[in-house]
mmCIF file of C-alpha atoms in Angstrom:
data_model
loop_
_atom_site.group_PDB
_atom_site.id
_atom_site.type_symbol
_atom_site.label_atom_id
_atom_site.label_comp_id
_atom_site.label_asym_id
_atom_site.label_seq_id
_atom_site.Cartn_x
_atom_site.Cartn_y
_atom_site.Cartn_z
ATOM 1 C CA UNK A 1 120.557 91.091 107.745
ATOM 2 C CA UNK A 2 122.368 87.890 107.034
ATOM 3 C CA UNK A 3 120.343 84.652 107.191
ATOM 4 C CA UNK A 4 119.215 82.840 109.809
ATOM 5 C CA UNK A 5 119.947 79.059 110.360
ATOM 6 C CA UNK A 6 117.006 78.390 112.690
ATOM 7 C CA UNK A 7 113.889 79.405 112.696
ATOM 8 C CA UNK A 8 113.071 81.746 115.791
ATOM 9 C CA UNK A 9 109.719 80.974 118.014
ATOM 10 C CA UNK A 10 106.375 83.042 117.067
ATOM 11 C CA UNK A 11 107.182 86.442 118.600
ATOM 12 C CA UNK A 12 105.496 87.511 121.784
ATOM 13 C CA UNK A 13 101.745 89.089 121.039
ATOM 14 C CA UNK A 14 99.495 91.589 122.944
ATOM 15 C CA UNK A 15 96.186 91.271 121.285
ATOM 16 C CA UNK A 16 93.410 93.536 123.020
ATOM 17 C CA UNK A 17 90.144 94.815 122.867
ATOM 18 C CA UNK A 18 89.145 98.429 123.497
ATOM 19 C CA UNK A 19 86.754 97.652 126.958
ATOM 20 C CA UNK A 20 83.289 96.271 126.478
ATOM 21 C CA UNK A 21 81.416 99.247 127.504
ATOM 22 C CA UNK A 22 83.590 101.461 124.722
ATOM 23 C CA UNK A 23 83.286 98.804 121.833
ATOM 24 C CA UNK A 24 80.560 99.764 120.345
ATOM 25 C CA UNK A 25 80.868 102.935 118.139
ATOM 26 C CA UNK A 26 77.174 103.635 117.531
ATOM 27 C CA UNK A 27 76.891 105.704 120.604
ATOM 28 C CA UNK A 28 80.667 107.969 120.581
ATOM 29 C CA UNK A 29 84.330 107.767 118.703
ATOM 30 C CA UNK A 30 86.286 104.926 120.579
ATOM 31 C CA UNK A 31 89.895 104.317 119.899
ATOM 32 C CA UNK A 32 93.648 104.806 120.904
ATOM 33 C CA UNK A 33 96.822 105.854 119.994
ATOM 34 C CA UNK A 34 100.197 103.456 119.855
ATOM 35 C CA UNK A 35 103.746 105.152 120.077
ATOM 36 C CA UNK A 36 106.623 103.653 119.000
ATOM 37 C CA UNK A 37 108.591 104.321 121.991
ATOM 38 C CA UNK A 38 106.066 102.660 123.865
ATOM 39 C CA UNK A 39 106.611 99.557 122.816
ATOM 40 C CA UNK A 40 110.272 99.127 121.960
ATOM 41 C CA UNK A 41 111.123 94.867 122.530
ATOM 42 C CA UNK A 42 112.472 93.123 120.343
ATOM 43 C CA UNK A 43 110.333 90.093 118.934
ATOM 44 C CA UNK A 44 107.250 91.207 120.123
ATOM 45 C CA UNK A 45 103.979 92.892 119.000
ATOM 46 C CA UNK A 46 100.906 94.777 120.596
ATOM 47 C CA UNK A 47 97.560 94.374 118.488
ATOM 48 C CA UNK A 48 94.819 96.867 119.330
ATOM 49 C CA UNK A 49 91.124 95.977 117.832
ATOM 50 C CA UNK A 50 89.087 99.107 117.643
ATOM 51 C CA UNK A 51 85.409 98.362 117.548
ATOM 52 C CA UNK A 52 84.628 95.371 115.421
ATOM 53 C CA UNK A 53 85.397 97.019 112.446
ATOM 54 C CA UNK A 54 89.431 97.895 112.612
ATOM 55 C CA UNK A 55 92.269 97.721 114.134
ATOM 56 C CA UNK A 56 96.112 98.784 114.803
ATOM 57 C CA UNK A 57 99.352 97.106 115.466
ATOM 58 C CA UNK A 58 103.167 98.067 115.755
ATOM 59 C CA UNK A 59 106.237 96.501 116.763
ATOM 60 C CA UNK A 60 109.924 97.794 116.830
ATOM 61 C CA UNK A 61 110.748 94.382 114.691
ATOM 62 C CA UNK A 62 112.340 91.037 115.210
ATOM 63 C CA UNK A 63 116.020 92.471 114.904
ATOM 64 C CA UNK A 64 117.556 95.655 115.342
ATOM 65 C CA UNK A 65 117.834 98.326 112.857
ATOM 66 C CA UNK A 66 121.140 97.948 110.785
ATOM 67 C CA UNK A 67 121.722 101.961 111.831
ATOM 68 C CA UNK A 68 120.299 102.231 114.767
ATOM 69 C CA UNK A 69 117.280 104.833 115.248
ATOM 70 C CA UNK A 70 117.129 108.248 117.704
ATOM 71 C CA UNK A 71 114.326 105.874 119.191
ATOM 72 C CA UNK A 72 113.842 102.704 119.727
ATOM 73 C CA UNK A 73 110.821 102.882 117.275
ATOM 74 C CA UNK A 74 110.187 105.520 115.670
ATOM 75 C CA UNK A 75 106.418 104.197 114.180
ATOM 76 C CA UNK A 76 103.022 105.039 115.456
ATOM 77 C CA UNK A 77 99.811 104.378 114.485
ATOM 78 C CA UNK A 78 96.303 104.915 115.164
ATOM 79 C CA UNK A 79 92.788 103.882 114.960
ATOM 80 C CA UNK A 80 89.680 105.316 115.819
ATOM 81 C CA UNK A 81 85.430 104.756 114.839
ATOM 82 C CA UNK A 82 82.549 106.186 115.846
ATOM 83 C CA UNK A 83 79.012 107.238 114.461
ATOM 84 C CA UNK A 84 80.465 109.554 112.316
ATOM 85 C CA UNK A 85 83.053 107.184 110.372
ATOM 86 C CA UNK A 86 86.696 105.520 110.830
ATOM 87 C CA UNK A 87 90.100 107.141 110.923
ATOM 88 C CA UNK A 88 93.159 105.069 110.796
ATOM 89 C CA UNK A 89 96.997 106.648 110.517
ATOM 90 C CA UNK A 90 100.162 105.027 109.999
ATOM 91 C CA UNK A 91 103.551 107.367 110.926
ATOM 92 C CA UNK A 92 107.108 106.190 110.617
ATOM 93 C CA UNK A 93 109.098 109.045 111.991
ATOM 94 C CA UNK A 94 112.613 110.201 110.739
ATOM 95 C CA UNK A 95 115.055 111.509 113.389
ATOM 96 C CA UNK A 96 113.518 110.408 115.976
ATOM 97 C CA UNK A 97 109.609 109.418 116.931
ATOM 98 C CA UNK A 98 109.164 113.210 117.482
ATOM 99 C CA UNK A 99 107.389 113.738 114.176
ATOM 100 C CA UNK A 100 105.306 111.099 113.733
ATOM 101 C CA UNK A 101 103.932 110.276 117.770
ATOM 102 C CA UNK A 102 102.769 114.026 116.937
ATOM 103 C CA UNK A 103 100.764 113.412 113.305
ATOM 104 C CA UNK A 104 98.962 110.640 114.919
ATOM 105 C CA UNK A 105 98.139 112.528 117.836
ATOM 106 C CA UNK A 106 96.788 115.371 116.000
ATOM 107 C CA UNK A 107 95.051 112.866 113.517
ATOM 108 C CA UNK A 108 93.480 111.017 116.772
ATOM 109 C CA UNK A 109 92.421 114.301 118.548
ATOM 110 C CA UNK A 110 90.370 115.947 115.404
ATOM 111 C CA UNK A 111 89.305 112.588 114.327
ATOM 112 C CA UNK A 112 87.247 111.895 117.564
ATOM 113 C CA UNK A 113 85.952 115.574 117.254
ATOM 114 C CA UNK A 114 84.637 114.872 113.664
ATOM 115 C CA UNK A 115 83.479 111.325 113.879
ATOM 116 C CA UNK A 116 81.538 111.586 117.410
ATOM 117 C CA UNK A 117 77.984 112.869 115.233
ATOM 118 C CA UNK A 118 76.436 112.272 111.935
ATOM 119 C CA UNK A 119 78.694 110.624 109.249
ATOM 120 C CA UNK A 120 81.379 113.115 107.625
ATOM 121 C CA UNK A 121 82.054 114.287 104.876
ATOM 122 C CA UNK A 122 85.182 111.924 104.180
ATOM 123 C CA UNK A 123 87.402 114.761 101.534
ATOM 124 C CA UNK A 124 86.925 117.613 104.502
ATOM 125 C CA UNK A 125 87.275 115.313 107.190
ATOM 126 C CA UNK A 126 90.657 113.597 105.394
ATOM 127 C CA UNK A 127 92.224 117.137 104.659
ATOM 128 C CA UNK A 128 91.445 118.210 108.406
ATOM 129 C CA UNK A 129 92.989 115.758 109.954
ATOM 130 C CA UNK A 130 96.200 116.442 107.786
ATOM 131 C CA UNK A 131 96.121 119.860 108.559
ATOM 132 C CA UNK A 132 96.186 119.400 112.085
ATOM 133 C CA UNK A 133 99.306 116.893 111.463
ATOM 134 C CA UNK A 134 100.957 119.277 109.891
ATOM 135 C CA UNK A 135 100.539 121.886 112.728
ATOM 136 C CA UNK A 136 101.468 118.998 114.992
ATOM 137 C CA UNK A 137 104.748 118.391 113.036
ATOM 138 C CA UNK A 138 105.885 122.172 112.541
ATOM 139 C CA UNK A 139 105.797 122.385 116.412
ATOM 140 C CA UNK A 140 107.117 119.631 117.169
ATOM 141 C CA UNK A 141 110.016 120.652 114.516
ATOM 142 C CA UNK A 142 109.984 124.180 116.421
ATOM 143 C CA UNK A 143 110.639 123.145 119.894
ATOM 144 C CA UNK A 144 112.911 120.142 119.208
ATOM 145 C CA UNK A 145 116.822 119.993 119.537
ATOM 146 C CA UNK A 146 119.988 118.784 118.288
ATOM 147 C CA UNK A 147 119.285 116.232 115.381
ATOM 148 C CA UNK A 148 115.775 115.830 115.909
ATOM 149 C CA UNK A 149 115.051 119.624 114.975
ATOM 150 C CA UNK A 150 114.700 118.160 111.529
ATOM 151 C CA UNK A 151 112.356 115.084 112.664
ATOM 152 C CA UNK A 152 109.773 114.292 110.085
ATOM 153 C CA UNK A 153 107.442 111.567 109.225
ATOM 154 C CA UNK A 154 106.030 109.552 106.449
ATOM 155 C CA UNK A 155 101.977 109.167 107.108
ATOM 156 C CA UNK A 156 99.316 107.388 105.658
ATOM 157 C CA UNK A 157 95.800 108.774 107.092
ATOM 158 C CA UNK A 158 92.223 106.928 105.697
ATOM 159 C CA UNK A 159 89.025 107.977 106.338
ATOM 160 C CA UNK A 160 85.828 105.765 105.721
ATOM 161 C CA UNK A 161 82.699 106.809 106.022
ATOM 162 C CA UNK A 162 79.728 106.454 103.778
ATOM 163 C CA UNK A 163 81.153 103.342 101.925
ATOM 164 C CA UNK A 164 83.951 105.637 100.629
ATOM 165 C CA UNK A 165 87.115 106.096 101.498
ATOM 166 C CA UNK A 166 89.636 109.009 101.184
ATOM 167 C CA UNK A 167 93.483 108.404 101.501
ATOM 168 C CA UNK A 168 96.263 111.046 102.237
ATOM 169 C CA UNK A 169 100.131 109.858 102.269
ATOM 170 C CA UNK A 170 103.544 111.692 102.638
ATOM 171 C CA UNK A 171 106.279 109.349 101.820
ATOM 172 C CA UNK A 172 106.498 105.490 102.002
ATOM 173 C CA UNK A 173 104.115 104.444 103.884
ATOM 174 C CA UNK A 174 101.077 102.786 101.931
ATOM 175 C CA UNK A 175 97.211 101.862 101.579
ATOM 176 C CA UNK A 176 96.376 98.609 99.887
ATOM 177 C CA UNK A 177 92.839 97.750 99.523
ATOM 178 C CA UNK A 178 92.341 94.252 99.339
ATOM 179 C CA UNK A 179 88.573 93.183 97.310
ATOM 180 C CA UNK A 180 87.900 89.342 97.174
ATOM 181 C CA UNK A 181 91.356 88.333 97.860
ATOM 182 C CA UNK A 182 93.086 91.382 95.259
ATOM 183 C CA UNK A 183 95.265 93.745 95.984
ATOM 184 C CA UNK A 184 95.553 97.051 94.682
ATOM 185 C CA UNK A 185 97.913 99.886 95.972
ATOM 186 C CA UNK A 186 96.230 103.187 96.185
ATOM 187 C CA UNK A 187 98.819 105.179 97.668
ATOM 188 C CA UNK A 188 102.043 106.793 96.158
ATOM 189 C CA UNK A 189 105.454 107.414 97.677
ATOM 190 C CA UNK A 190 106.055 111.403 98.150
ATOM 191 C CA UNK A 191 107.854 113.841 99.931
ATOM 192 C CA UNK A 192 107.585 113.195 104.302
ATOM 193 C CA UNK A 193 105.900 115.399 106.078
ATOM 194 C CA UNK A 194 107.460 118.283 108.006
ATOM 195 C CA UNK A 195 107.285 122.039 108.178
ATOM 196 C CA UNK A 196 107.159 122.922 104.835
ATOM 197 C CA UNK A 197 105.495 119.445 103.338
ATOM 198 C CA UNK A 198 103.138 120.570 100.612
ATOM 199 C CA UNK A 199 99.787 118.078 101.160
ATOM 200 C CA UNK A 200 99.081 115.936 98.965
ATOM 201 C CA UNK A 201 95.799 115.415 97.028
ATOM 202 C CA UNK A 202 93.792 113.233 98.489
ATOM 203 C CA UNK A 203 92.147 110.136 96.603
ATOM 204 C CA UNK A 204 88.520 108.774 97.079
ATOM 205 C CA UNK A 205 88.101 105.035 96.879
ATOM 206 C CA UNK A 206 84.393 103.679 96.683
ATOM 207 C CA UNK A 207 84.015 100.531 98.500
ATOM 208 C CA UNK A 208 82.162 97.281 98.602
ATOM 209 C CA UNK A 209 81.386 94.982 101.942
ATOM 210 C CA UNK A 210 84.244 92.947 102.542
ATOM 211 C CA UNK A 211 86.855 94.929 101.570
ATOM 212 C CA UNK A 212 89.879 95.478 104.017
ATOM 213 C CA UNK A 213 92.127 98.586 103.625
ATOM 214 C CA UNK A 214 95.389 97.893 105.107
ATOM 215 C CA UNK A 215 97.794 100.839 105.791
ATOM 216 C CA UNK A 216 101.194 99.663 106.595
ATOM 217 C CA UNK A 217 104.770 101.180 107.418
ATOM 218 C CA UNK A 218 107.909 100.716 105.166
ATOM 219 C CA UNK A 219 109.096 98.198 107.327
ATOM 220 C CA UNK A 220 106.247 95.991 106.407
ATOM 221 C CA UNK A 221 106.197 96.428 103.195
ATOM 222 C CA UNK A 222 109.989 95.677 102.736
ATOM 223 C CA UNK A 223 110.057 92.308 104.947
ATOM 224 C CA UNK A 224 106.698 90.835 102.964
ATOM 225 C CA UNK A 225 108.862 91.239 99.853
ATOM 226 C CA UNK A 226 108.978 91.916 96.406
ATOM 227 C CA UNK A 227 105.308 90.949 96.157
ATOM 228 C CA UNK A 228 104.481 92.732 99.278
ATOM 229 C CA UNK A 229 100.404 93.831 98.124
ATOM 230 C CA UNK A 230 100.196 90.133 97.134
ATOM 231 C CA UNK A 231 101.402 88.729 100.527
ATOM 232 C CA UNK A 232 98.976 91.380 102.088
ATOM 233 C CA UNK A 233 96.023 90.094 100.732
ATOM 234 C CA UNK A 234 97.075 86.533 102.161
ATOM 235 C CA UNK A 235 97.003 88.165 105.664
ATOM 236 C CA UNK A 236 93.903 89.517 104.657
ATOM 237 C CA UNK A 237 92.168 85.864 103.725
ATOM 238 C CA UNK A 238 94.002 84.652 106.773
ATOM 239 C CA UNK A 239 92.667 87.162 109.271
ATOM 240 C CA UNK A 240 89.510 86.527 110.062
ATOM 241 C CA UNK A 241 89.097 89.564 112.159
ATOM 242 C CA UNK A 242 90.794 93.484 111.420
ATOM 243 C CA UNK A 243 92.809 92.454 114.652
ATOM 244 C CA UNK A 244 93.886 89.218 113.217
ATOM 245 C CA UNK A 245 94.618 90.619 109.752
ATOM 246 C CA UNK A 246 97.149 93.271 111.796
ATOM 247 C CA UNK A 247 98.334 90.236 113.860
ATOM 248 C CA UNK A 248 99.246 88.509 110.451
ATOM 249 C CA UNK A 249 100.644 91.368 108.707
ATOM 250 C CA UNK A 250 103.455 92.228 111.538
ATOM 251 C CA UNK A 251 104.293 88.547 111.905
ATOM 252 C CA UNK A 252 105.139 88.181 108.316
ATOM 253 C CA UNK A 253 107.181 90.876 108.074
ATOM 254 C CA UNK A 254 108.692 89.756 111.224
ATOM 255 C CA UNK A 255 108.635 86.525 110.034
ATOM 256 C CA UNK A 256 111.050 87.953 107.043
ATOM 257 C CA UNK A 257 113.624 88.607 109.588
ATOM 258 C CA UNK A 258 112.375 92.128 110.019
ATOM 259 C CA UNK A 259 115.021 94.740 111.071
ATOM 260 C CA UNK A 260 113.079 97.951 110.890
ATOM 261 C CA UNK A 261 110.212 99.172 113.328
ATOM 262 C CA UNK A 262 106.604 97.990 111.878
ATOM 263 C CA UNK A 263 102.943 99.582 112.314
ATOM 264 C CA UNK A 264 99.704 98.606 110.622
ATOM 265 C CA UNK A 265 96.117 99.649 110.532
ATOM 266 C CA UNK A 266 93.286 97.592 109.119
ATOM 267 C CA UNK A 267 89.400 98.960 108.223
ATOM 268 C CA UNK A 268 86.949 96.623 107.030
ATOM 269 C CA UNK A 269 84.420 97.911 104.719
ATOM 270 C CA UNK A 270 80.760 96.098 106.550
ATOM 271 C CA UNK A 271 77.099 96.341 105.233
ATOM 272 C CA UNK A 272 75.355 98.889 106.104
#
């Protein structure tokens, strides 16, 4: 994307709360799901909080794609909390939004299953929730045609429950934990996730209060920059709610004159 001689206006924003009688998780699993396709303008965003304690975001960028997409946007994302624990997801689909608008439906259906009783066990819930993606993804492989029979995704799934955290990712979408204004990276690129995607280990991260995990697309991370984890944890200081730290995130990178589709999902680690 060549530069741009003026700066464009702040980007239209749709920042909402899950409805007062469903924000508090104590009682049951609240949360939602955002497709890509859904929500396909140009310069805008859509900012979901889920409970007081994270929240999701996506946008199909500032500018379009350089090669345009199957879709429109091809990211999705979702968030969800309850007694049980939190489960956020990050997809940015390949060939289409086939792939990953099924991993973060999967993700979001076993997720409210798991996290509607007593807190989980974070390593079985993590790896169940992957395992239903990857069902998700081999049917949606199965009954797909043309181009988008090889649809896949990248996906970033957390799960935080018990002050801990366990991370999952297929290709290049990323966790950052930020701790006292730090950054550290705890994800690693790898194959995407389709039919025959061998899972990846998942990794336990032991938290503190006040520390935000941030999950972010590719998209993000390459319209932040070079120093994308430190311009994260700016978002981070600057946000002084999950939904604001998403709200930051996507308007940097659209801010960077952002020609790729963008998703992020934000957990804040509270006492208690």
């Amino acid at each position: 994307m060549g530069s741009v001689g003026q700066r464009p206006r702040p980007p239209r924003t749709r920042r909402e709360a899950m409805p007062a009688d469903s924000s508090d998780p104590a009682r049951h699993a609240v949360g939602e799901v955002l497709h890509g396709p859904m929500h396909a303008a140009l310069d805008a965003r859509t900012v979901r909080a889920v409970a007081a304690v994270a929240a999701i975001g996506v946008s199909a960028g500032r500018y379009p794609k350089a090669v345009p997409a199957l879709d429109a946007n091809e990211d999705a994302v979702t968030g969800l909390a309850g007694p049980g624990g939190t489960v956020v997801a990050v997809a940015d689909g390949h060939l289409g939004a086939d792939a990953a608008g099924a991993a973060v439906e999967a993700v979001a259906r076993r997720a409210r299953r798991l996290i509607t009783g007593r807190p989980v066990d974070g390593r079985r819930a993590v790896t169940a929730v992957v395992n239903e993606a990857l069902d998700a993804v081999a049917e949606a492989r199965r009954v797909a045609t043309g181009r988008r029979r090889d649809t896949a995704t990248a996906l970033s799934v957390v799960v935080v429950a018990g002050g801990t955290a366990w991370t999952v990712t297929f290709g290049d979408t990323a966790v950052v934990r930020v701790r006292r204004g730090r950054p550290r990276v705890l994800s690693r690129p790898g194959p995407f996730l389709a039919d025959t995607a061998a899972t990846p280990k998942a990794r336990r991260q032991r938290l503190r209060p006040g520390d935000h995990l941030v999950v972010i697309s590719d998209g993000v991370a390459d319209h932040l920059g070079r120093e994308w984890p430190a311009a994260v944890a700016r978002r981070v200081a600057a946000g002084a709610t999950p939904d604001g730290v998403v709200d930051a995130v996507l308007l940097g990178a659209m801010d960077g004159a952002a020609g790729d589709h963008l998703s992020c999902a934000v957990v804040r680690c509270d006492p208690g």
